[in-house]
Amino acid sequence: MTDALNLSHWIDGERVDVARPTEGLNPSDTREVVARHPDGDVAEVDAAVAAAKAAFPSWSEASPEIRSDILDRAGTLLMERREAIGTLLSREEGKTLAEGIGETVRAGRVLKYFAGEALRAHGQNLASVRPGVEIQTYRQAVGVFGLITPWNFPIAIPAWKAAPALAFGNTVVIKPAGPTPATAEALVAILHEAGLPKGVLNMVIGRGRVGQALVDHKDVDGLSFTGSQGVGAGVAAGAAARQARVQLEMGGKNPLIVLDDADLDRAVQIALDGSFFATGQRCTASSRLIVQDGIHDRFVAALAERLAALKVGPALDPATQVGPAVSEAQMETSYRYIDIATGEGGRVAQGGERLKLETPGWYVQPTLLVDTAAEMRINKEEVFGPVASTVRVKTYEEALEIANGVEFGLSAGIVTSSLKHARDFQRRAKAGMTMVNLPTAGVDYHVPFGGTKKSSYGAREQGFAAVDFFTQTKTSYTAG
């Protein structure tokens, strides 16, 4: 076993040495303590926000080349240390080592992308309706941003929130998710190693009261949150009460439509990838498989066979394809929804049994549920585990209606060889992202990310869209 890390808050460029009453366990082997965490409170949030506010004038007015160089250097460091940080991520969150390393590399690429964006801030020169008057628009930093990040992508999401905020001249206070603060601290430490000035990036580790203190703080100018709908609604209400900017990403109940004309092997691989890898703990996972009559039985049989062959095991085992759930509560949620689905008339085609492996951990057997109806809870509520349900349909129109019939609208996919249906689906699917012959999970970092309905609120994240949330436009008039 590896020695446990002693984590600290980061405030004004320094690690803050405090008591660490909380132990974070390895989901693959719950006998191992990965890290000991501090439990922050309002006082630490006040200090972090004060440091960020004090650092804002010089950081926002610095040459964009300075910001670009720091982000680029940090991205290089992340990628150079992908093995060590990816291993930490896998030990702390439960992803397979390949997934942990891959996410670390992605975070590095995000930092490098926004290093370039720091130099590409642009405006417009416009003709006035009044003779002799010139108009320019340009973008300016907003101020202090509070970033409340989730555990399922513990380095990629903090990176894709913090990188644009920093690139465009804002300062930041991060509140990482309770189960995965060690991975977030690794990112914060690397950004400081890369040359980030004191106070520009701060982190407070703790429970919900830390997030609430950020939401309520009068000197936090904007909030970016990824998490559940219930908590997100409270973040939005708190931000609106004091007119702070707010951006929310709140999950999905993502459909994958499989039509009769789909290539069966391709459809099965797409469903396997989108529904079950990363232990199903992705907000873009395909949790509803809506399958047309003519291919349904063959699809279910083939997917169940592939599912049975998946190796569930410790995250660092090279043979493991599906790691454990992040926590006991998350594991129990998966099994509870399996029971709910079978209680409402669904049937387990594969999986569903509790696993006992050599090491004690929070393992969930990947599970495929069949004979479910669109109105069942399993097809309405987010499970966030390696559990997918099938709904049998007769026509494309019925499939689309069911796909659109939930309160979420993050990602939606279709597997078909019909250009007509593919194009129609892209137009009519009520989702922020559509996938044709691809898994619903898996997006690029240089394009906008976000959903419709209750999945998202506010400006899009990632890529060129990030500038809209993390800057404000100024319009300047000049008379000759």
Tab-separated table of C-alpha atoms in Angstrom:
chain	number	residue	atom	x	y	z
A	1	MET	CA	0.000	0.000	0.000
A	2	THR	CA	1.047	3.600	-0.652
A	3	ASP	CA	1.324	6.105	2.209
A	4	ALA	CA	-1.725	8.349	2.572
A	5	LEU	CA	-1.428	11.927	1.351
A	6	ASN	CA	-2.070	14.800	3.745
A	7	LEU	CA	-4.066	17.361	1.772
A	8	SER	CA	-4.238	21.104	2.361
A	9	HIS	CA	-6.256	24.077	1.271
A	10	TRP	CA	-4.470	26.427	-1.138
A	11	ILE	CA	-4.945	30.071	-0.176
A	12	ASP	CA	-2.927	33.006	-1.521
A	13	GLY	CA	-0.394	30.741	-3.176
A	14	GLU	CA	0.369	28.637	-0.106
A	15	ARG	CA	-0.700	25.312	1.302
A	16	VAL	CA	-2.585	25.894	4.544
A	17	ASP	CA	-1.671	23.423	7.277
A	18	VAL	CA	-4.872	22.458	9.111
A	19	ALA	CA	-6.466	19.455	10.805
A	20	ARG	CA	-7.444	16.623	8.469
A	21	PRO	CA	-10.351	14.756	10.037
A	22	THR	CA	-11.615	12.973	6.920
A	23	GLU	CA	-10.123	9.883	5.300
A	24	GLY	CA	-10.581	9.147	1.609
A	25	LEU	CA	-10.573	5.420	0.902
A	26	ASN	CA	-9.494	3.564	-2.217
A	27	PRO	CA	-12.714	2.323	-3.904
A	28	SER	CA	-10.781	-0.698	-5.213
A	29	ASP	CA	-9.520	-1.673	-1.751
A	30	THR	CA	-11.292	0.018	1.123
A	31	ARG	CA	-8.553	-1.038	3.544
A	32	GLU	CA	-6.314	1.635	1.999
A	33	VAL	CA	-6.481	5.319	2.902
A	34	VAL	CA	-5.576	7.373	-0.167
A	35	ALA	CA	-5.640	10.803	1.485
A	36	ARG	CA	-6.578	12.648	4.645
A	37	HIS	CA	-8.676	15.729	3.975
A	38	PRO	CA	-9.237	19.025	5.775
A	39	ASP	CA	-12.827	20.103	6.356
A	40	GLY	CA	-13.037	23.756	5.388
A	41	ASP	CA	-15.577	26.293	6.523
A	42	VAL	CA	-16.646	29.872	5.910
A	43	ALA	CA	-13.427	31.326	7.339
A	44	GLU	CA	-11.297	29.523	4.750
A	45	VAL	CA	-13.653	30.563	1.954
A	46	ASP	CA	-13.469	34.187	3.112
A	47	ALA	CA	-9.664	34.062	3.086
A	48	ALA	CA	-9.534	32.411	-0.341
A	49	VAL	CA	-11.970	34.884	-1.896
A	50	ALA	CA	-10.079	37.804	-0.352
A	51	ALA	CA	-6.845	36.509	-1.879
A	52	ALA	CA	-8.491	36.077	-5.271
A	53	LYS	CA	-10.002	39.556	-5.145
A	54	ALA	CA	-6.658	41.113	-4.228
A	55	ALA	CA	-4.896	39.270	-7.067
A	56	PHE	CA	-7.463	40.191	-9.722
A	57	PRO	CA	-6.237	43.680	-10.776
A	58	SER	CA	-2.673	42.649	-11.607
A	59	TRP	CA	-3.658	39.287	-13.138
A	60	SER	CA	-6.402	40.726	-15.348
A	61	GLU	CA	-4.122	43.535	-16.565
A	62	ALA	CA	-1.094	41.315	-17.199
A	63	SER	CA	0.003	40.534	-20.732
A	64	PRO	CA	-2.039	37.632	-22.129
A	65	GLU	CA	1.291	36.071	-23.044
A	66	ILE	CA	2.054	35.618	-19.349
A	67	ARG	CA	-1.228	33.781	-18.807
A	68	SER	CA	-0.663	31.740	-21.957
A	69	ASP	CA	2.841	30.671	-20.967
A	70	ILE	CA	1.758	29.540	-17.487
A	71	LEU	CA	-1.153	27.462	-18.787
A	72	ASP	CA	0.992	25.933	-21.503
A	73	ARG	CA	3.728	25.059	-19.016
A	74	ALA	CA	1.193	23.508	-16.643
A	75	GLY	CA	-0.254	21.458	-19.487
A	76	THR	CA	3.198	20.133	-20.312
A	77	LEU	CA	3.841	19.204	-16.670
A	78	LEU	CA	0.534	17.362	-16.445
A	79	MET	CA	1.271	15.300	-19.519
A	80	GLU	CA	4.817	14.564	-18.390
A	81	ARG	CA	3.417	13.246	-15.082
A	82	ARG	CA	0.469	11.412	-16.582
A	83	GLU	CA	1.468	8.079	-15.046
A	84	ALA	CA	1.783	9.346	-11.469
A	85	ILE	CA	-1.272	11.607	-11.539
A	86	GLY	CA	-3.323	9.081	-13.492
A	87	THR	CA	-2.469	6.460	-10.881
A	88	LEU	CA	-3.546	8.810	-8.086
A	89	LEU	CA	-6.792	9.529	-9.923
A	90	SER	CA	-7.506	5.812	-10.338
A	91	ARG	CA	-6.745	5.076	-6.693
A	92	GLU	CA	-8.951	7.916	-5.505
A	93	GLU	CA	-11.898	7.749	-7.957
A	94	GLY	CA	-11.851	4.111	-9.098
A	95	LYS	CA	-11.397	4.549	-12.853
A	96	THR	CA	-9.196	2.046	-14.619
A	97	LEU	CA	-5.590	3.130	-14.940
A	98	ALA	CA	-5.998	3.671	-18.680
A	99	GLU	CA	-8.961	5.950	-17.994
A	100	GLY	CA	-7.094	7.793	-15.238
A	101	ILE	CA	-4.064	8.429	-17.432
A	102	GLY	CA	-6.300	9.401	-20.346
A	103	GLU	CA	-8.159	11.938	-18.240
A	104	THR	CA	-4.896	13.439	-16.998
A	105	VAL	CA	-3.702	13.886	-20.573
A	106	ARG	CA	-7.034	15.453	-21.485
A	107	ALA	CA	-6.653	17.968	-18.658
A	108	GLY	CA	-3.199	18.835	-19.981
A	109	ARG	CA	-4.570	19.374	-23.474
A	110	VAL	CA	-7.338	21.582	-22.081
A	111	LEU	CA	-4.750	23.782	-20.387
A	112	LYS	CA	-2.758	24.019	-23.611
A	113	TYR	CA	-5.852	24.830	-25.661
A	114	PHE	CA	-6.747	27.725	-23.384
A	115	ALA	CA	-3.131	28.855	-23.386
A	116	GLY	CA	-3.775	29.577	-27.055
A	117	GLU	CA	-7.172	31.148	-26.385
A	118	ALA	CA	-5.551	33.621	-23.979
A	119	LEU	CA	-3.828	35.134	-27.024
A	120	ARG	CA	-6.916	35.052	-29.235
A	121	ALA	CA	-9.240	37.356	-27.315
A	122	HIS	CA	-10.791	39.460	-30.028
A	123	GLY	CA	-13.323	42.208	-30.606
A	124	GLN	CA	-14.877	44.116	-33.488
A	125	ASN	CA	-14.515	47.464	-35.212
A	126	LEU	CA	-17.921	48.688	-36.341
A	127	ALA	CA	-19.192	51.689	-38.222
A	128	SER	CA	-21.419	53.992	-36.227
A	129	VAL	CA	-24.698	55.343	-37.536
A	130	ARG	CA	-23.236	58.754	-36.656
A	131	PRO	CA	-20.589	60.281	-38.935
A	132	GLY	CA	-17.160	60.619	-37.373
A	133	VAL	CA	-17.776	58.081	-34.636
A	134	GLU	CA	-15.929	54.770	-34.339
A	135	ILE	CA	-17.077	51.775	-32.322
A	136	GLN	CA	-14.992	48.988	-30.890
A	137	THR	CA	-16.022	45.987	-28.827
A	138	TYR	CA	-13.625	43.996	-26.694
A	139	ARG	CA	-13.725	41.482	-23.896
A	140	GLN	CA	-12.648	41.991	-20.304
A	141	ALA	CA	-12.210	39.708	-17.313
A	142	VAL	CA	-15.161	39.531	-14.917
A	143	GLY	CA	-13.558	39.057	-11.495
A	144	VAL	CA	-13.544	36.199	-8.973
A	145	PHE	CA	-15.088	32.870	-10.010
A	146	GLY	CA	-16.162	30.097	-7.674
A	147	LEU	CA	-15.827	26.660	-9.284
A	148	ILE	CA	-17.696	23.738	-7.717
A	149	THR	CA	-16.472	20.559	-9.379
A	150	PRO	CA	-17.635	16.897	-9.341
A	151	TRP	CA	-15.864	13.652	-8.501
A	152	ASN	CA	-16.452	11.729	-11.748
A	153	PHE	CA	-13.869	13.720	-13.747
A	154	PRO	CA	-11.718	14.966	-10.859
A	155	ILE	CA	-8.982	16.576	-12.968
A	156	ALA	CA	-10.572	17.181	-16.387
A	157	ILE	CA	-13.543	19.210	-15.144
A	158	PRO	CA	-11.516	21.401	-12.746
A	159	ALA	CA	-9.167	21.992	-15.689
A	160	TRP	CA	-11.887	22.900	-18.170
A	161	LYS	CA	-13.439	25.321	-15.684
A	162	ALA	CA	-10.247	26.861	-14.309
A	163	ALA	CA	-8.316	27.126	-17.589
A	164	PRO	CA	-10.673	29.544	-19.393
A	165	ALA	CA	-11.252	31.534	-16.209
A	166	LEU	CA	-7.498	32.037	-15.819
A	167	ALA	CA	-6.782	32.467	-19.522
A	168	PHE	CA	-9.131	35.439	-19.769
A	169	GLY	CA	-7.770	37.166	-16.656
A	170	ASN	CA	-10.114	36.079	-13.868
A	171	THR	CA	-9.122	34.702	-10.487
A	172	VAL	CA	-10.509	31.515	-8.996
A	173	VAL	CA	-11.570	29.645	-5.881
A	174	ILE	CA	-12.184	25.910	-6.418
A	175	LYS	CA	-14.261	23.674	-4.185
A	176	PRO	CA	-13.486	20.083	-5.307
A	177	ALA	CA	-15.869	17.188	-4.736
A	178	GLY	CA	-15.644	15.391	-1.400
A	179	PRO	CA	-14.479	11.991	-2.708
A	180	THR	CA	-11.657	13.281	-4.955
A	181	PRO	CA	-9.804	16.311	-3.555
A	182	ALA	CA	-6.325	14.769	-3.919
A	183	THR	CA	-6.554	14.754	-7.701
A	184	ALA	CA	-7.818	18.340	-7.741
A	185	GLU	CA	-4.980	19.406	-5.439
A	186	ALA	CA	-2.486	17.843	-7.846
A	187	LEU	CA	-3.810	20.159	-10.575
A	188	VAL	CA	-3.667	23.228	-8.342
A	189	ALA	CA	-0.110	22.399	-7.264
A	190	ILE	CA	1.055	22.043	-10.873
A	191	LEU	CA	-0.471	25.373	-11.878
A	192	HIS	CA	1.448	27.052	-9.064
A	193	GLU	CA	4.618	25.214	-10.034
A	194	ALA	CA	4.124	26.540	-13.565
A	195	GLY	CA	4.334	30.103	-12.228
A	196	LEU	CA	0.828	31.172	-11.242
A	197	PRO	CA	1.046	34.265	-9.001
A	198	LYS	CA	-0.193	34.156	-5.422
A	199	GLY	CA	-3.936	34.469	-4.949
A	200	VAL	CA	-4.873	33.837	-8.580
A	201	LEU	CA	-5.979	30.240	-7.951
A	202	ASN	CA	-7.198	29.077	-4.549
A	203	MET	CA	-8.781	25.851	-3.330
A	204	VAL	CA	-10.853	25.073	-0.239
A	205	ILE	CA	-11.561	21.415	0.555
A	206	GLY	CA	-14.689	20.578	2.492
A	207	ARG	CA	-18.336	19.623	2.525
A	208	GLY	CA	-21.423	21.401	1.255
A	209	ARG	CA	-21.008	24.407	3.500
A	210	VAL	CA	-17.886	25.361	1.523
A	211	GLY	CA	-19.863	25.407	-1.704
A	212	GLN	CA	-22.683	27.331	-0.036
A	213	ALA	CA	-20.233	29.914	1.281
A	214	LEU	CA	-18.973	30.453	-2.287
A	215	VAL	CA	-22.524	30.769	-3.597
A	216	ASP	CA	-23.398	33.352	-0.960
A	217	HIS	CA	-20.152	35.345	-0.986
A	218	LYS	CA	-20.625	38.962	-2.072
A	219	ASP	CA	-17.175	39.089	-3.708
A	220	VAL	CA	-17.658	36.014	-5.924
A	221	ASP	CA	-18.687	37.419	-9.311
A	222	GLY	CA	-19.511	34.139	-11.037
A	223	LEU	CA	-20.173	30.481	-10.256
A	224	SER	CA	-19.622	27.413	-12.403
A	225	PHE	CA	-21.139	24.219	-11.006
A	226	THR	CA	-21.269	20.584	-12.114
A	227	GLY	CA	-23.381	18.206	-10.049
A	228	SER	CA	-26.953	17.196	-9.328
A	229	GLN	CA	-30.125	19.026	-10.324
A	230	GLY	CA	-31.188	19.553	-6.722
A	231	VAL	CA	-27.953	21.207	-5.650
A	232	GLY	CA	-27.695	23.086	-8.941
A	233	ALA	CA	-31.088	24.690	-8.425
A	234	GLY	CA	-29.868	26.046	-5.097
A	235	VAL	CA	-26.694	27.397	-6.692
A	236	ALA	CA	-28.749	29.175	-9.348
A	237	ALA	CA	-31.114	30.680	-6.789
A	238	GLY	CA	-28.238	31.900	-4.626
A	239	ALA	CA	-26.425	33.445	-7.577
A	240	ALA	CA	-29.573	35.139	-8.862
A	241	ALA	CA	-30.306	36.618	-5.437
A	242	ARG	CA	-27.134	38.686	-5.642
A	243	GLN	CA	-26.921	38.938	-9.458
A	244	ALA	CA	-23.800	36.831	-9.890
A	245	ARG	CA	-23.111	34.986	-13.117
A	246	VAL	CA	-23.986	31.305	-13.003
A	247	GLN	CA	-23.333	28.261	-15.187
A	248	LEU	CA	-24.733	24.831	-14.316
A	249	GLU	CA	-24.190	21.312	-15.655
A	250	MET	CA	-26.584	18.885	-13.961
A	251	GLY	CA	-26.482	15.475	-15.565
A	252	GLY	CA	-28.430	13.481	-18.098
A	253	LYS	CA	-30.656	10.508	-18.816
A	254	ASN	CA	-29.210	10.021	-22.245
A	255	PRO	CA	-30.926	7.954	-24.945
A	256	LEU	CA	-29.267	5.801	-27.588
A	257	ILE	CA	-31.670	4.877	-30.393
A	258	VAL	CA	-30.816	1.711	-32.314
A	259	LEU	CA	-32.787	1.345	-35.560
A	260	ASP	CA	-33.421	-1.842	-37.513
A	261	ASP	CA	-30.964	-0.768	-40.217
A	262	ALA	CA	-28.065	-0.361	-37.772
A	263	ASP	CA	-24.914	-2.442	-38.086
A	264	LEU	CA	-25.415	-4.830	-35.159
A	265	ASP	CA	-21.762	-5.180	-34.113
A	266	ARG	CA	-21.260	-1.433	-34.270
A	267	ALA	CA	-24.434	-0.753	-32.283
A	268	VAL	CA	-23.388	-3.182	-29.563
A	269	GLN	CA	-19.906	-1.662	-29.263
A	270	ILE	CA	-21.355	1.847	-29.113
A	271	ALA	CA	-23.782	0.849	-26.367
A	272	LEU	CA	-21.086	-1.038	-24.432
A	273	ASP	CA	-18.766	1.972	-24.522
A	274	GLY	CA	-21.377	4.625	-23.804
A	275	SER	CA	-23.293	2.787	-21.092
A	276	PHE	CA	-20.738	0.870	-19.051
A	277	PHE	CA	-17.158	2.143	-19.375
A	278	ALA	CA	-15.929	4.546	-16.692
A	279	THR	CA	-18.293	2.469	-14.492
A	280	GLY	CA	-21.208	4.343	-16.077
A	281	GLN	CA	-20.271	7.376	-13.975
A	282	ARG	CA	-20.464	9.885	-16.815
A	283	CYS	CA	-23.183	12.490	-17.194
A	284	THR	CA	-23.187	11.660	-20.919
A	285	ALA	CA	-23.559	7.873	-20.434
A	286	SER	CA	-26.203	6.037	-22.499
A	287	SER	CA	-28.535	4.867	-19.743
A	288	ARG	CA	-31.588	4.363	-22.027
A	289	LEU	CA	-31.232	2.040	-25.020
A	290	ILE	CA	-34.249	2.555	-27.269
A	291	VAL	CA	-34.245	-0.325	-29.752
A	292	GLN	CA	-36.463	-1.000	-32.753
A	293	ASP	CA	-38.379	-4.299	-32.919
A	294	GLY	CA	-36.545	-5.852	-35.833
A	295	ILE	CA	-33.112	-5.738	-34.191
A	296	HIS	CA	-34.076	-5.707	-30.505
A	297	ASP	CA	-33.642	-9.376	-29.580
A	298	ARG	CA	-30.379	-9.811	-31.482
A	299	PHE	CA	-29.045	-6.567	-29.991
A	300	VAL	CA	-29.940	-7.585	-26.431
A	301	ALA	CA	-28.414	-11.055	-26.837
A	302	ALA	CA	-25.177	-9.689	-28.306
A	303	LEU	CA	-24.848	-6.888	-25.742
A	304	ALA	CA	-25.523	-9.268	-22.845
A	305	GLU	CA	-22.805	-11.587	-24.158
A	306	ARG	CA	-20.287	-8.737	-24.407
A	307	LEU	CA	-21.311	-7.484	-20.967
A	308	ALA	CA	-20.769	-10.887	-19.365
A	309	ALA	CA	-17.213	-10.923	-20.697
A	310	LEU	CA	-16.248	-7.575	-19.131
A	311	LYS	CA	-13.734	-7.890	-16.320
A	312	VAL	CA	-14.663	-5.909	-13.227
A	313	GLY	CA	-11.801	-5.392	-10.819
A	314	PRO	CA	-9.339	-3.084	-9.073
A	315	ALA	CA	-8.575	0.081	-10.968
A	316	LEU	CA	-4.829	-0.560	-11.200
A	317	ASP	CA	-5.127	-4.126	-12.475
A	318	PRO	CA	-4.144	-4.010	-16.177
A	319	ALA	CA	-6.824	-6.609	-16.978
A	320	THR	CA	-9.652	-4.556	-15.454
A	321	GLN	CA	-12.152	-3.067	-17.899
A	322	VAL	CA	-14.653	-1.689	-15.360
A	323	GLY	CA	-13.435	-0.322	-12.037
A	324	PRO	CA	-15.435	0.172	-8.839
A	325	ALA	CA	-17.978	2.845	-8.059
A	326	VAL	CA	-16.510	5.913	-6.381
A	327	SER	CA	-18.200	5.262	-3.022
A	328	GLU	CA	-20.378	2.839	-1.131
A	329	ALA	CA	-23.333	5.187	-1.554
A	330	GLN	CA	-22.856	5.246	-5.316
A	331	MET	CA	-22.616	1.452	-5.395
A	332	GLU	CA	-25.811	1.112	-3.392
A	333	THR	CA	-27.605	3.565	-5.683
A	334	SER	CA	-26.938	1.305	-8.665
A	335	TYR	CA	-28.252	-1.787	-6.914
A	336	ARG	CA	-31.257	0.107	-5.558
A	337	TYR	CA	-32.287	1.160	-9.064
A	338	ILE	CA	-31.894	-2.407	-10.309
A	339	ASP	CA	-34.341	-3.476	-7.592
A	340	ILE	CA	-36.702	-0.631	-8.480
A	341	ALA	CA	-36.651	-1.612	-12.155
A	342	THR	CA	-37.358	-5.298	-11.512
A	343	GLY	CA	-40.042	-4.326	-9.032
A	344	GLU	CA	-41.785	-2.322	-11.759
A	345	GLY	CA	-41.689	-5.214	-14.219
A	346	GLY	CA	-38.231	-5.027	-15.792
A	347	ARG	CA	-36.024	-8.087	-16.162
A	348	VAL	CA	-32.269	-8.490	-15.697
A	349	ALA	CA	-30.770	-9.815	-18.932
A	350	GLN	CA	-27.214	-9.721	-17.604
A	351	GLY	CA	-25.579	-8.724	-14.331
A	352	GLY	CA	-27.426	-7.439	-11.311
A	353	GLU	CA	-25.612	-9.568	-8.747
A	354	ARG	CA	-23.397	-8.259	-5.969
A	355	LEU	CA	-19.744	-8.965	-6.537
A	356	LYS	CA	-17.247	-10.335	-4.037
A	357	LEU	CA	-13.700	-9.898	-5.287
A	358	GLU	CA	-10.326	-10.570	-3.671
A	359	THR	CA	-10.058	-7.007	-2.426
A	360	PRO	CA	-12.917	-5.323	-0.537
A	361	GLY	CA	-14.283	-2.531	-2.717
A	362	TRP	CA	-17.385	-0.841	-4.077
A	363	TYR	CA	-17.841	-3.028	-7.136
A	364	VAL	CA	-20.975	-3.036	-9.286
A	365	GLN	CA	-21.660	-5.772	-11.807
A	366	PRO	CA	-22.489	-4.125	-15.160
A	367	THR	CA	-26.200	-4.692	-15.632
A	368	LEU	CA	-28.542	-4.752	-18.622
A	369	LEU	CA	-32.278	-4.455	-17.901
A	370	VAL	CA	-34.884	-5.392	-20.510
A	371	ASP	CA	-38.685	-5.363	-20.814
A	372	THR	CA	-38.821	-1.856	-19.368
A	373	ALA	CA	-41.316	0.850	-20.299
A	374	ALA	CA	-40.540	4.501	-20.917
A	375	GLU	CA	-42.510	5.646	-17.880
A	376	MET	CA	-40.572	3.486	-15.390
A	377	ARG	CA	-38.278	5.230	-12.925
A	378	ILE	CA	-35.245	3.463	-14.398
A	379	ASN	CA	-35.936	5.404	-17.616
A	380	LYS	CA	-36.618	8.746	-15.941
A	381	GLU	CA	-34.055	9.143	-13.152
A	382	GLU	CA	-30.269	9.320	-13.359
A	383	VAL	CA	-28.575	6.224	-11.883
A	384	PHE	CA	-24.935	7.193	-12.517
A	385	GLY	CA	-23.626	3.654	-12.552
A	386	PRO	CA	-23.004	0.757	-14.980
A	387	VAL	CA	-26.707	0.100	-15.465
A	388	ALA	CA	-28.626	0.468	-18.736
A	389	SER	CA	-32.214	-0.362	-19.673
A	390	THR	CA	-33.775	-1.183	-23.029
A	391	VAL	CA	-37.104	0.043	-24.353
A	392	ARG	CA	-38.563	-1.772	-27.362
A	393	VAL	CA	-40.201	0.430	-30.045
A	394	LYS	CA	-41.897	-0.152	-33.388
A	395	THR	CA	-40.916	2.982	-35.309
A	396	TYR	CA	-38.350	5.767	-35.488
A	397	GLU	CA	-41.002	8.329	-34.528
A	398	GLU	CA	-41.874	6.361	-31.388
A	399	ALA	CA	-38.171	6.108	-30.531
A	400	LEU	CA	-37.665	9.854	-30.919
A	401	GLU	CA	-40.705	10.649	-28.800
A	402	ILE	CA	-39.411	8.445	-25.978
A	403	ALA	CA	-35.887	9.841	-26.317
A	404	ASN	CA	-37.233	13.369	-25.860
A	405	GLY	CA	-39.675	12.454	-23.105
A	406	VAL	CA	-37.547	13.163	-20.020
A	407	GLU	CA	-36.579	16.326	-18.166
A	408	PHE	CA	-32.894	15.904	-19.075
A	409	GLY	CA	-31.379	16.870	-22.432
A	410	LEU	CA	-27.610	16.552	-22.380
A	411	SER	CA	-26.503	14.020	-25.024
A	412	ALA	CA	-28.537	11.837	-27.379
A	413	GLY	CA	-27.400	9.251	-29.903
A	414	ILE	CA	-28.661	7.184	-32.801
A	415	VAL	CA	-27.215	4.167	-34.611
A	416	THR	CA	-28.514	3.914	-38.158
A	417	SER	CA	-27.440	3.613	-41.784
A	418	SER	CA	-30.217	5.990	-42.861
A	419	LEU	CA	-29.051	9.489	-43.717
A	420	LYS	CA	-32.683	10.636	-43.584
A	421	HIS	CA	-33.140	9.462	-39.994
A	422	ALA	CA	-29.697	10.666	-38.929
A	423	ARG	CA	-30.350	14.207	-40.190
A	424	ASP	CA	-33.847	14.293	-38.762
A	425	PHE	CA	-32.523	13.124	-35.395
A	426	GLN	CA	-29.868	15.834	-35.338
A	427	ARG	CA	-32.559	18.481	-35.853
A	428	ARG	CA	-35.300	17.135	-33.594
A	429	ALA	CA	-33.516	15.495	-30.665
A	430	LYS	CA	-34.002	17.684	-27.602
A	431	ALA	CA	-30.415	17.570	-26.415
A	432	GLY	CA	-27.467	19.919	-26.376
A	433	MET	CA	-25.268	17.338	-28.118
A	434	THR	CA	-26.224	14.672	-30.665
A	435	MET	CA	-24.188	11.652	-31.716
A	436	VAL	CA	-24.691	9.702	-34.946
A	437	ASN	CA	-23.111	6.243	-34.941
A	438	LEU	CA	-21.037	7.212	-31.908
A	439	PRO	CA	-21.379	6.686	-28.135
A	440	THR	CA	-23.280	9.419	-26.296
A	441	ALA	CA	-20.283	9.634	-23.950
A	442	GLY	CA	-17.114	11.055	-25.458
A	443	VAL	CA	-16.727	14.697	-26.450
A	444	ASP	CA	-13.940	16.930	-27.746
A	445	TYR	CA	-12.459	19.677	-25.574
A	446	HIS	CA	-12.301	22.424	-28.218
A	447	VAL	CA	-16.051	22.656	-28.894
A	448	PRO	CA	-19.026	23.689	-26.728
A	449	PHE	CA	-20.341	21.290	-24.095
A	450	GLY	CA	-23.798	21.471	-22.539
A	451	GLY	CA	-27.417	20.417	-22.655
A	452	THR	CA	-31.010	21.560	-22.788
A	453	LYS	CA	-33.928	21.426	-20.365
A	454	LYS	CA	-32.784	20.612	-16.819
A	455	SER	CA	-29.382	19.264	-17.828
A	456	SER	CA	-27.761	22.680	-18.188
A	457	TYR	CA	-28.336	26.315	-17.353
A	458	GLY	CA	-26.397	29.328	-18.531
A	459	ALA	CA	-23.575	29.628	-21.039
A	460	ARG	CA	-21.919	26.598	-22.614
A	461	GLU	CA	-18.686	25.153	-21.247
A	462	GLN	CA	-15.451	24.302	-23.072
A	463	GLY	CA	-13.923	25.317	-26.366
A	464	PHE	CA	-14.558	28.628	-28.037
A	465	ALA	CA	-17.864	29.016	-26.137
A	466	ALA	CA	-16.104	29.440	-22.784
A	467	VAL	CA	-15.266	33.056	-23.551
A	468	ASP	CA	-18.948	33.976	-23.286
A	469	PHE	CA	-19.153	33.048	-19.608
A	470	PHE	CA	-15.714	34.048	-18.414
A	471	THR	CA	-15.569	37.507	-20.019
A	472	GLN	CA	-17.823	40.510	-20.359
A	473	THR	CA	-18.130	42.595	-23.512
A	474	LYS	CA	-17.365	46.314	-23.452
A	475	THR	CA	-18.524	48.589	-26.234
A	476	SER	CA	-16.426	51.735	-26.760
A	477	TYR	CA	-17.458	54.816	-28.791
A	478	THR	CA	-14.867	57.337	-30.027
A	479	ALA	CA	-15.420	60.595	-31.855
A	480	GLY	CA	-12.674	61.851	-34.160
